[in-house]
Amino acid sequence: MAPTRHPGPVGQAKQRHAEIDDGTLARARTEPPSTIGAPGSAAPLQTGPVAAATGACAFLNPRATGTVRAPQEAFDRLRGNSGAATISTPQPTASYAWPYGAASAALAQDITIDGRTISVTRPTDADAAGKNLPTTAQVAEALRAIPASQRSHTTRVIISPTPHPDSTPTRTTAGEGGAGEITLFPVNSAQSQNDFDNRLTHESGHNYQGSLWNSGTAVREWQTVATADNRLPSHYAGENAGEDFSEFGILYNTARGTPCEASARQLYPNRWAKMVAYQSP
């Protein structure tokens, strides 16, 4: 995993993570001083008397295994806030050096949404066969479901035909984010639009996070509110503060402005207030 290219005192070393629902990995800033960002340093999965979310809002409840998974209808609603995506004609490249792999032929395209362009590099159809990678159209739809204020921090998506080096036949890393990029890797099972909606929202959260956390103090502030909530959005959120941010970001984006917002605020009051503060002028 390449280091992030964000400047700042938090640092830029790679981090390794366990498998999660076919995986997601952050090319995130390294741990700041003390234990913040270290695996297992976040709050316990769930304690306290706060009532669980029910019905259509049940996806907000802490997940004891895997990752946050918001429903398709939540992303469909968010797509309504974005204009249609325009996808350019594929431009062939004879040789492209994939992350963690040898060079091979590739296709370059641009996705333009509401006047902002995100570049996409993908393998040829032959190299992508059987690897359960998204099409450019699926990436475009997933990007449309990310709020513009978060999406603006992603400039490039790489759809790699080469597995992440941490992937094994039983443990798969499916994505990573950082330095304005999202990289998606082959996975073992067929993927739906909902899989890609959740995954790209998570990975774009790392790019957004990089615009907010420019010091160890900023990371500690997030860790403080996460600890105060006394529960994790998911098991994977316990990896470090960065993963907690991106996992909660899915819940924040999909619950905000809906009847589920009250449940989200009750379950995660301190994280919610901090996210609102990030977006305040």
PDB file of C-alpha atoms in Angstrom:
ATOM      1  CA  MET A   1       0.000   0.000   0.000  1.00  0.00           C
ATOM      2  CA  ALA A   2       1.424   3.330  -1.031  1.00  0.00           C
ATOM      3  CA  PRO A   3       1.667   6.087   1.554  1.00  0.00           C
ATOM      4  CA  THR A   4      -0.798   8.914   1.472  1.00  0.00           C
ATOM      5  CA  ARG A   5       0.278  12.138  -0.131  1.00  0.00           C
ATOM      6  CA  HIS A   6      -1.478  14.443   2.300  1.00  0.00           C
ATOM      7  CA  PRO A   7       0.976  16.674   4.121  1.00  0.00           C
ATOM      8  CA  GLY A   8       0.701  17.132   7.849  1.00  0.00           C
ATOM      9  CA  PRO A   9       2.089  15.939  11.155  1.00  0.00           C
ATOM     10  CA  VAL A  10      -0.153  12.896  11.425  1.00  0.00           C
ATOM     11  CA  GLY A  11       2.228  10.996   9.169  1.00  0.00           C
ATOM     12  CA  GLN A  12       1.977   8.879   6.041  1.00  0.00           C
ATOM     13  CA  ALA A  13       2.767   5.242   6.649  1.00  0.00           C
ATOM     14  CA  LYS A  14       0.624   2.377   5.516  1.00  0.00           C
ATOM     15  CA  GLN A  15      -1.769   0.473   7.753  1.00  0.00           C
ATOM     16  CA  ARG A  16      -2.923  -3.154   7.508  1.00  0.00           C
ATOM     17  CA  HIS A  17      -6.443  -4.229   8.327  1.00  0.00           C
ATOM     18  CA  ALA A  18      -8.450  -7.400   8.779  1.00  0.00           C
ATOM     19  CA  GLU A  19     -10.981  -8.636   6.264  1.00  0.00           C
ATOM     20  CA  ILE A  20     -14.391  -7.003   6.330  1.00  0.00           C
ATOM     21  CA  ASP A  21     -17.309  -7.970   4.127  1.00  0.00           C
ATOM     22  CA  ASP A  22     -14.858  -8.547   1.277  1.00  0.00           C
ATOM     23  CA  GLY A  23     -12.774  -5.826   2.762  1.00  0.00           C
ATOM     24  CA  THR A  24     -11.934  -2.198   2.594  1.00  0.00           C
ATOM     25  CA  LEU A  25      -8.625  -0.598   3.373  1.00  0.00           C
ATOM     26  CA  ALA A  26      -7.568   2.959   3.989  1.00  0.00           C
ATOM     27  CA  ARG A  27      -4.370   4.415   2.695  1.00  0.00           C
ATOM     28  CA  ALA A  28      -4.833   6.470   5.809  1.00  0.00           C
ATOM     29  CA  ARG A  29      -2.509   8.550   7.886  1.00  0.00           C
ATOM     30  CA  THR A  30      -0.445   6.623  10.348  1.00  0.00           C
ATOM     31  CA  GLU A  31      -1.266   6.687  14.040  1.00  0.00           C
ATOM     32  CA  PRO A  32      -0.549   9.983  15.797  1.00  0.00           C
ATOM     33  CA  PRO A  33       1.249  10.004  19.153  1.00  0.00           C
ATOM     34  CA  SER A  34      -0.340   7.808  21.846  1.00  0.00           C
ATOM     35  CA  THR A  35      -2.682   4.965  21.014  1.00  0.00           C
ATOM     36  CA  ILE A  36      -5.120   6.796  18.775  1.00  0.00           C
ATOM     37  CA  GLY A  37      -5.614   4.935  15.530  1.00  0.00           C
ATOM     38  CA  ALA A  38      -4.309   1.659  16.917  1.00  0.00           C
ATOM     39  CA  PRO A  39      -6.422  -1.460  16.416  1.00  0.00           C
ATOM     40  CA  GLY A  40      -8.913  -1.944  19.187  1.00  0.00           C
ATOM     41  CA  SER A  41      -8.521   1.547  20.608  1.00  0.00           C
ATOM     42  CA  ALA A  42     -12.094   2.669  19.960  1.00  0.00           C
ATOM     43  CA  ALA A  43     -15.103   2.251  22.221  1.00  0.00           C
ATOM     44  CA  PRO A  44     -16.730  -1.134  22.916  1.00  0.00           C
ATOM     45  CA  LEU A  45     -19.302  -2.312  20.402  1.00  0.00           C
ATOM     46  CA  GLN A  46     -22.326  -1.424  22.493  1.00  0.00           C
ATOM     47  CA  THR A  47     -22.987  -0.625  26.112  1.00  0.00           C
ATOM     48  CA  GLY A  48     -25.546   1.487  27.900  1.00  0.00           C
ATOM     49  CA  PRO A  49     -29.309   1.765  27.783  1.00  0.00           C
ATOM     50  CA  VAL A  50     -29.770   3.482  24.418  1.00  0.00           C
ATOM     51  CA  ALA A  51     -32.632   1.850  22.523  1.00  0.00           C
ATOM     52  CA  ALA A  52     -31.857   0.080  19.261  1.00  0.00           C
ATOM     53  CA  ALA A  53     -33.083   1.471  15.964  1.00  0.00           C
ATOM     54  CA  THR A  54     -35.978  -0.506  14.521  1.00  0.00           C
ATOM     55  CA  GLY A  55     -37.699  -1.161  11.212  1.00  0.00           C
ATOM     56  CA  ALA A  56     -36.199   0.600   8.209  1.00  0.00           C
ATOM     57  CA  CYS A  57     -33.659   2.287  10.505  1.00  0.00           C
ATOM     58  CA  ALA A  58     -32.226  -0.964  11.921  1.00  0.00           C
ATOM     59  CA  PHE A  59     -29.144  -0.654   9.691  1.00  0.00           C
ATOM     60  CA  LEU A  60     -27.958   2.043  12.123  1.00  0.00           C
ATOM     61  CA  ASN A  61     -27.452  -0.422  14.964  1.00  0.00           C
ATOM     62  CA  PRO A  62     -23.876  -1.420  15.831  1.00  0.00           C
ATOM     63  CA  ARG A  63     -22.796  -4.489  13.856  1.00  0.00           C
ATOM     64  CA  ALA A  64     -20.933  -7.106  15.861  1.00  0.00           C
ATOM     65  CA  THR A  65     -19.244  -8.460  12.721  1.00  0.00           C
ATOM     66  CA  GLY A  66     -18.157  -6.962   9.421  1.00  0.00           C
ATOM     67  CA  THR A  67     -18.930  -3.463   8.291  1.00  0.00           C
ATOM     68  CA  VAL A  68     -21.760  -0.962   8.111  1.00  0.00           C
ATOM     69  CA  ARG A  69     -24.199  -1.759   5.326  1.00  0.00           C
ATOM     70  CA  ALA A  70     -26.791   0.869   4.473  1.00  0.00           C
ATOM     71  CA  PRO A  71     -29.721  -0.248   2.285  1.00  0.00           C
ATOM     72  CA  GLN A  72     -30.100   0.351  -1.418  1.00  0.00           C
ATOM     73  CA  GLU A  73     -33.044   2.707  -0.999  1.00  0.00           C
ATOM     74  CA  ALA A  74     -30.922   5.053   1.107  1.00  0.00           C
ATOM     75  CA  PHE A  75     -28.355   5.411  -1.674  1.00  0.00           C
ATOM     76  CA  ASP A  76     -31.071   5.732  -4.299  1.00  0.00           C
ATOM     77  CA  ARG A  77     -32.459   8.673  -2.319  1.00  0.00           C
ATOM     78  CA  LEU A  78     -29.014  10.299  -2.147  1.00  0.00           C
ATOM     79  CA  ARG A  79     -28.542   9.908  -5.896  1.00  0.00           C
ATOM     80  CA  GLY A  80     -31.546  12.161  -6.284  1.00  0.00           C
ATOM     81  CA  ASN A  81     -29.408  15.030  -4.981  1.00  0.00           C
ATOM     82  CA  SER A  82     -26.916  14.671  -7.845  1.00  0.00           C
ATOM     83  CA  GLY A  83     -27.223  15.260 -11.524  1.00  0.00           C
ATOM     84  CA  ALA A  84     -26.783  12.494 -14.066  1.00  0.00           C
ATOM     85  CA  ALA A  85     -23.255  11.237 -14.613  1.00  0.00           C
ATOM     86  CA  THR A  86     -21.561  11.718 -17.961  1.00  0.00           C
ATOM     87  CA  ILE A  87     -19.022   9.022 -18.857  1.00  0.00           C
ATOM     88  CA  SER A  88     -16.421   9.667 -21.535  1.00  0.00           C
ATOM     89  CA  THR A  89     -15.460   7.240 -24.281  1.00  0.00           C
ATOM     90  CA  PRO A  90     -12.825   4.733 -23.077  1.00  0.00           C
ATOM     91  CA  GLN A  91      -9.291   5.612 -24.112  1.00  0.00           C
ATOM     92  CA  PRO A  92      -6.939   2.612 -24.352  1.00  0.00           C
ATOM     93  CA  THR A  93      -3.543   2.658 -22.679  1.00  0.00           C
ATOM     94  CA  ALA A  94      -1.030   0.033 -23.786  1.00  0.00           C
ATOM     95  CA  SER A  95       0.634  -0.284 -20.391  1.00  0.00           C
ATOM     96  CA  TYR A  96      -0.517   0.865 -16.964  1.00  0.00           C
ATOM     97  CA  ALA A  97       1.304   0.042 -13.720  1.00  0.00           C
ATOM     98  CA  TRP A  98      -1.402  -1.279 -11.383  1.00  0.00           C
ATOM     99  CA  PRO A  99      -1.035  -0.883  -7.619  1.00  0.00           C
ATOM    100  CA  TYR A 100       0.788  -3.951  -6.242  1.00  0.00           C
ATOM    101  CA  GLY A 101       0.989  -5.608  -9.654  1.00  0.00           C
ATOM    102  CA  ALA A 102       2.608  -5.711 -13.062  1.00  0.00           C
ATOM    103  CA  ALA A 103       1.679  -3.359 -15.851  1.00  0.00           C
ATOM    104  CA  SER A 104      -0.925  -4.313 -18.423  1.00  0.00           C
ATOM    105  CA  ALA A 105      -3.317  -2.704 -20.875  1.00  0.00           C
ATOM    106  CA  ALA A 106      -5.938  -0.383 -19.398  1.00  0.00           C
ATOM    107  CA  LEU A 107      -8.811   1.891 -20.294  1.00  0.00           C
ATOM    108  CA  ALA A 108      -9.067   5.480 -19.089  1.00  0.00           C
ATOM    109  CA  GLN A 109     -12.392   7.291 -18.713  1.00  0.00           C
ATOM    110  CA  ASP A 110     -13.759  10.399 -17.032  1.00  0.00           C
ATOM    111  CA  ILE A 111     -16.921  10.560 -14.958  1.00  0.00           C
ATOM    112  CA  THR A 112     -18.415  14.049 -14.714  1.00  0.00           C
ATOM    113  CA  ILE A 113     -21.075  14.805 -12.112  1.00  0.00           C
ATOM    114  CA  ASP A 114     -22.421  18.309 -11.556  1.00  0.00           C
ATOM    115  CA  GLY A 115     -19.441  19.870 -13.288  1.00  0.00           C
ATOM    116  CA  ARG A 116     -16.734  17.957 -11.399  1.00  0.00           C
ATOM    117  CA  THR A 117     -14.684  15.253 -13.098  1.00  0.00           C
ATOM    118  CA  ILE A 118     -13.266  12.083 -11.544  1.00  0.00           C
ATOM    119  CA  SER A 119     -10.895   9.996 -13.640  1.00  0.00           C
ATOM    120  CA  VAL A 120     -11.246   6.226 -13.812  1.00  0.00           C
ATOM    121  CA  THR A 121      -8.635   3.695 -14.870  1.00  0.00           C
ATOM    122  CA  ARG A 122      -9.910   0.178 -15.422  1.00  0.00           C
ATOM    123  CA  PRO A 123      -8.597  -3.060 -16.939  1.00  0.00           C
ATOM    124  CA  THR A 124      -9.666  -4.411 -20.289  1.00  0.00           C
ATOM    125  CA  ASP A 125     -12.759  -6.605 -20.256  1.00  0.00           C
ATOM    126  CA  ALA A 126     -10.563  -9.674 -20.705  1.00  0.00           C
ATOM    127  CA  ASP A 127      -8.420  -8.823 -17.662  1.00  0.00           C
ATOM    128  CA  ALA A 128     -11.485  -7.977 -15.559  1.00  0.00           C
ATOM    129  CA  ALA A 129     -13.337 -11.206 -16.343  1.00  0.00           C
ATOM    130  CA  GLY A 130     -14.311 -13.240 -13.288  1.00  0.00           C
ATOM    131  CA  LYS A 131     -12.920 -10.715 -10.784  1.00  0.00           C
ATOM    132  CA  ASN A 132     -16.221  -9.163  -9.666  1.00  0.00           C
ATOM    133  CA  LEU A 133     -15.044  -5.639 -10.341  1.00  0.00           C
ATOM    134  CA  PRO A 134     -17.483  -2.784 -10.980  1.00  0.00           C
ATOM    135  CA  THR A 135     -18.206  -1.357 -14.380  1.00  0.00           C
ATOM    136  CA  THR A 136     -17.506   2.313 -14.913  1.00  0.00           C
ATOM    137  CA  ALA A 137     -21.281   2.881 -14.887  1.00  0.00           C
ATOM    138  CA  GLN A 138     -21.554   1.222 -11.458  1.00  0.00           C
ATOM    139  CA  VAL A 139     -18.746   3.419 -10.147  1.00  0.00           C
ATOM    140  CA  ALA A 140     -20.519   6.482 -11.524  1.00  0.00           C
ATOM    141  CA  GLU A 141     -23.760   5.547  -9.769  1.00  0.00           C
ATOM    142  CA  ALA A 142     -21.925   4.938  -6.500  1.00  0.00           C
ATOM    143  CA  LEU A 143     -20.212   8.332  -6.790  1.00  0.00           C
ATOM    144  CA  ARG A 144     -23.567  10.023  -7.400  1.00  0.00           C
ATOM    145  CA  ALA A 145     -24.769   8.647  -4.050  1.00  0.00           C
ATOM    146  CA  ILE A 146     -21.937  10.372  -2.171  1.00  0.00           C
ATOM    147  CA  PRO A 147     -22.816  13.906  -1.027  1.00  0.00           C
ATOM    148  CA  ALA A 148     -21.020  16.508  -3.134  1.00  0.00           C
ATOM    149  CA  SER A 149     -19.157  17.931  -0.121  1.00  0.00           C
ATOM    150  CA  GLN A 150     -17.538  14.520   0.412  1.00  0.00           C
ATOM    151  CA  ARG A 151     -17.265  13.475  -3.229  1.00  0.00           C
ATOM    152  CA  SER A 152     -15.277  16.608  -4.055  1.00  0.00           C
ATOM    153  CA  HIS A 153     -12.260  15.174  -2.209  1.00  0.00           C
ATOM    154  CA  THR A 154     -11.989  12.193  -4.571  1.00  0.00           C
ATOM    155  CA  THR A 155     -10.329  12.819  -7.923  1.00  0.00           C
ATOM    156  CA  ARG A 156      -9.466   9.338  -9.161  1.00  0.00           C
ATOM    157  CA  VAL A 157     -10.797   5.764  -9.053  1.00  0.00           C
ATOM    158  CA  ILE A 158      -8.554   2.841  -9.992  1.00  0.00           C
ATOM    159  CA  ILE A 159     -10.234  -0.488 -10.719  1.00  0.00           C
ATOM    160  CA  SER A 160      -7.370  -2.915 -10.374  1.00  0.00           C
ATOM    161  CA  PRO A 161      -7.273  -6.406 -11.890  1.00  0.00           C
ATOM    162  CA  THR A 162      -4.522  -7.287  -9.402  1.00  0.00           C
ATOM    163  CA  PRO A 163      -5.523  -8.447  -5.901  1.00  0.00           C
ATOM    164  CA  HIS A 164      -4.360  -6.520  -2.889  1.00  0.00           C
ATOM    165  CA  PRO A 165      -1.260  -8.197  -1.417  1.00  0.00           C
ATOM    166  CA  ASP A 166      -3.092  -8.789   1.863  1.00  0.00           C
ATOM    167  CA  SER A 167      -5.801 -10.807   0.105  1.00  0.00           C
ATOM    168  CA  THR A 168      -5.831 -14.611   0.394  1.00  0.00           C
ATOM    169  CA  PRO A 169      -8.319 -17.260  -0.783  1.00  0.00           C
ATOM    170  CA  THR A 170     -10.230 -16.758   2.476  1.00  0.00           C
ATOM    171  CA  ARG A 171      -9.418 -13.125   3.347  1.00  0.00           C
ATOM    172  CA  THR A 172     -10.124 -10.427   0.790  1.00  0.00           C
ATOM    173  CA  THR A 173      -9.261  -6.754   0.771  1.00  0.00           C
ATOM    174  CA  ALA A 174     -11.588  -5.089  -1.716  1.00  0.00           C
ATOM    175  CA  GLY A 175     -10.677  -1.410  -1.540  1.00  0.00           C
ATOM    176  CA  GLU A 176      -8.536   1.353  -0.146  1.00  0.00           C
ATOM    177  CA  GLY A 177      -8.761   5.122  -0.098  1.00  0.00           C
ATOM    178  CA  GLY A 178      -6.502   8.094   0.498  1.00  0.00           C
ATOM    179  CA  ALA A 179      -4.728  11.011  -1.167  1.00  0.00           C
ATOM    180  CA  GLY A 180      -7.811  11.697  -3.283  1.00  0.00           C
ATOM    181  CA  GLU A 181      -7.829   8.201  -4.779  1.00  0.00           C
ATOM    182  CA  ILE A 182     -10.010   5.117  -4.386  1.00  0.00           C
ATOM    183  CA  THR A 183      -8.668   1.752  -5.506  1.00  0.00           C
ATOM    184  CA  LEU A 184     -10.960  -1.249  -5.905  1.00  0.00           C
ATOM    185  CA  PHE A 185      -9.593  -4.796  -6.009  1.00  0.00           C
ATOM    186  CA  PRO A 186     -10.920  -8.176  -7.161  1.00  0.00           C
ATOM    187  CA  VAL A 187     -13.187 -10.024  -4.729  1.00  0.00           C
ATOM    188  CA  ASN A 188     -14.376 -13.618  -4.480  1.00  0.00           C
ATOM    189  CA  SER A 189     -18.136 -13.164  -4.856  1.00  0.00           C
ATOM    190  CA  ALA A 190     -20.492 -11.334  -7.191  1.00  0.00           C
ATOM    191  CA  GLN A 191     -21.154  -7.736  -6.178  1.00  0.00           C
ATOM    192  CA  SER A 192     -24.283  -5.598  -6.391  1.00  0.00           C
ATOM    193  CA  GLN A 193     -24.709  -1.866  -6.845  1.00  0.00           C
ATOM    194  CA  ASN A 194     -25.399  -1.718  -3.110  1.00  0.00           C
ATOM    195  CA  ASP A 195     -22.013  -3.310  -2.395  1.00  0.00           C
ATOM    196  CA  PHE A 196     -20.278  -0.649  -4.451  1.00  0.00           C
ATOM    197  CA  ASP A 197     -22.406   2.152  -2.971  1.00  0.00           C
ATOM    198  CA  ASN A 198     -21.313   1.201   0.554  1.00  0.00           C
ATOM    199  CA  ARG A 199     -17.701   0.583  -0.450  1.00  0.00           C
ATOM    200  CA  LEU A 200     -17.125   3.810  -2.363  1.00  0.00           C
ATOM    201  CA  THR A 201     -18.861   5.847   0.329  1.00  0.00           C
ATOM    202  CA  HIS A 202     -16.517   4.315   2.902  1.00  0.00           C
ATOM    203  CA  GLU A 203     -13.372   4.824   0.818  1.00  0.00           C
ATOM    204  CA  SER A 204     -14.294   8.371  -0.184  1.00  0.00           C
ATOM    205  CA  GLY A 205     -14.693   9.011   3.532  1.00  0.00           C
ATOM    206  CA  HIS A 206     -10.937   8.518   3.911  1.00  0.00           C
ATOM    207  CA  ASN A 207     -10.311  11.192   1.298  1.00  0.00           C
ATOM    208  CA  TYR A 208     -12.746  13.540   3.047  1.00  0.00           C
ATOM    209  CA  GLN A 209     -11.167  12.735   6.388  1.00  0.00           C
ATOM    210  CA  GLY A 210      -7.792  13.778   4.992  1.00  0.00           C
ATOM    211  CA  SER A 211      -9.154  17.293   4.477  1.00  0.00           C
ATOM    212  CA  LEU A 212     -10.218  17.503   8.125  1.00  0.00           C
ATOM    213  CA  TRP A 213      -7.459  15.775  10.055  1.00  0.00           C
ATOM    214  CA  ASN A 214      -4.326  17.836   9.558  1.00  0.00           C
ATOM    215  CA  SER A 215      -2.871  17.187  13.011  1.00  0.00           C
ATOM    216  CA  GLY A 216      -2.744  14.631  15.783  1.00  0.00           C
ATOM    217  CA  THR A 217      -5.071  16.892  17.735  1.00  0.00           C
ATOM    218  CA  ALA A 218      -7.733  16.617  15.048  1.00  0.00           C
ATOM    219  CA  VAL A 219      -7.576  12.827  15.168  1.00  0.00           C
ATOM    220  CA  ARG A 220      -7.758  12.847  18.965  1.00  0.00           C
ATOM    221  CA  GLU A 221     -10.883  15.000  18.781  1.00  0.00           C
ATOM    222  CA  TRP A 222     -12.612  12.319  16.729  1.00  0.00           C
ATOM    223  CA  GLN A 223     -11.418   9.569  19.032  1.00  0.00           C
ATOM    224  CA  THR A 224     -12.802  11.527  21.991  1.00  0.00           C
ATOM    225  CA  VAL A 225     -16.301  11.757  20.529  1.00  0.00           C
ATOM    226  CA  ALA A 226     -16.223   8.111  19.438  1.00  0.00           C
ATOM    227  CA  THR A 227     -15.310   7.048  22.963  1.00  0.00           C
ATOM    228  CA  ALA A 228     -18.023   9.273  24.423  1.00  0.00           C
ATOM    229  CA  ASP A 229     -20.647   7.515  22.284  1.00  0.00           C
ATOM    230  CA  ASN A 230     -19.579   4.249  23.959  1.00  0.00           C
ATOM    231  CA  ARG A 231     -20.443   2.108  20.936  1.00  0.00           C
ATOM    232  CA  LEU A 232     -19.022   1.339  17.489  1.00  0.00           C
ATOM    233  CA  PRO A 233     -20.960   1.540  14.219  1.00  0.00           C
ATOM    234  CA  SER A 234     -19.437  -1.828  13.260  1.00  0.00           C
ATOM    235  CA  HIS A 235     -16.807  -4.327  14.294  1.00  0.00           C
ATOM    236  CA  TYR A 236     -14.471  -2.948  11.639  1.00  0.00           C
ATOM    237  CA  ALA A 237     -14.785   0.561  13.032  1.00  0.00           C
ATOM    238  CA  GLY A 238     -12.658  -0.664  15.940  1.00  0.00           C
ATOM    239  CA  GLU A 239      -9.604  -0.924  13.682  1.00  0.00           C
ATOM    240  CA  ASN A 240      -8.645   2.722  14.208  1.00  0.00           C
ATOM    241  CA  ALA A 241     -10.075   6.240  14.287  1.00  0.00           C
ATOM    242  CA  GLY A 242      -9.943   6.540  10.498  1.00  0.00           C
ATOM    243  CA  GLU A 243     -12.026   3.429   9.915  1.00  0.00           C
ATOM    244  CA  ASP A 244     -14.464   4.551  12.606  1.00  0.00           C
ATOM    245  CA  PHE A 245     -14.879   7.864  10.777  1.00  0.00           C
ATOM    246  CA  SER A 246     -15.540   6.214   7.412  1.00  0.00           C
ATOM    247  CA  GLU A 247     -17.917   3.621   8.853  1.00  0.00           C
ATOM    248  CA  PHE A 248     -19.906   6.260  10.714  1.00  0.00           C
ATOM    249  CA  GLY A 249     -19.856   8.462   7.610  1.00  0.00           C
ATOM    250  CA  ILE A 250     -22.022   5.920   5.784  1.00  0.00           C
ATOM    251  CA  LEU A 251     -24.610   6.120   8.576  1.00  0.00           C
ATOM    252  CA  TYR A 252     -24.447   9.908   8.706  1.00  0.00           C
ATOM    253  CA  ASN A 253     -24.926  10.315   4.965  1.00  0.00           C
ATOM    254  CA  THR A 254     -27.784   7.845   4.686  1.00  0.00           C
ATOM    255  CA  ALA A 255     -29.706   8.888   7.820  1.00  0.00           C
ATOM    256  CA  ARG A 256     -29.365  12.668   7.610  1.00  0.00           C
ATOM    257  CA  GLY A 257     -32.609  14.411   6.735  1.00  0.00           C
ATOM    258  CA  THR A 258     -34.693  11.227   7.010  1.00  0.00           C
ATOM    259  CA  PRO A 259     -36.918   9.762   9.742  1.00  0.00           C
ATOM    260  CA  CYS A 260     -33.883   7.666  10.753  1.00  0.00           C
ATOM    261  CA  GLU A 261     -31.903  10.743  11.790  1.00  0.00           C
ATOM    262  CA  ALA A 262     -33.439  10.778  15.275  1.00  0.00           C
ATOM    263  CA  SER A 263     -32.302   7.183  15.877  1.00  0.00           C
ATOM    264  CA  ALA A 264     -28.811   7.930  14.570  1.00  0.00           C
ATOM    265  CA  ARG A 265     -28.503  10.960  16.830  1.00  0.00           C
ATOM    266  CA  GLN A 266     -29.605   8.869  19.794  1.00  0.00           C
ATOM    267  CA  LEU A 267     -27.166   6.052  19.079  1.00  0.00           C
ATOM    268  CA  TYR A 268     -24.177   8.242  18.121  1.00  0.00           C
ATOM    269  CA  PRO A 269     -24.834  11.724  19.581  1.00  0.00           C
ATOM    270  CA  ASN A 270     -21.219  12.846  19.862  1.00  0.00           C
ATOM    271  CA  ARG A 271     -20.075  11.607  16.472  1.00  0.00           C
ATOM    272  CA  TRP A 272     -23.160  13.185  14.911  1.00  0.00           C
ATOM    273  CA  ALA A 273     -22.465  16.564  16.503  1.00  0.00           C
ATOM    274  CA  LYS A 274     -18.832  16.430  15.393  1.00  0.00           C
ATOM    275  CA  MET A 275     -19.783  15.631  11.806  1.00  0.00           C
ATOM    276  CA  VAL A 276     -22.216  18.533  11.787  1.00  0.00           C
ATOM    277  CA  ALA A 277     -19.451  20.787  13.156  1.00  0.00           C
ATOM    278  CA  TYR A 278     -17.125  19.718  10.329  1.00  0.00           C
ATOM    279  CA  GLN A 279     -19.693  20.925   7.831  1.00  0.00           C
ATOM    280  CA  SER A 280     -20.505  24.209   9.575  1.00  0.00           C
ATOM    281  CA  PRO A 281     -18.983  27.366   8.059  1.00  0.00           C
TER     282      PRO A 281
END
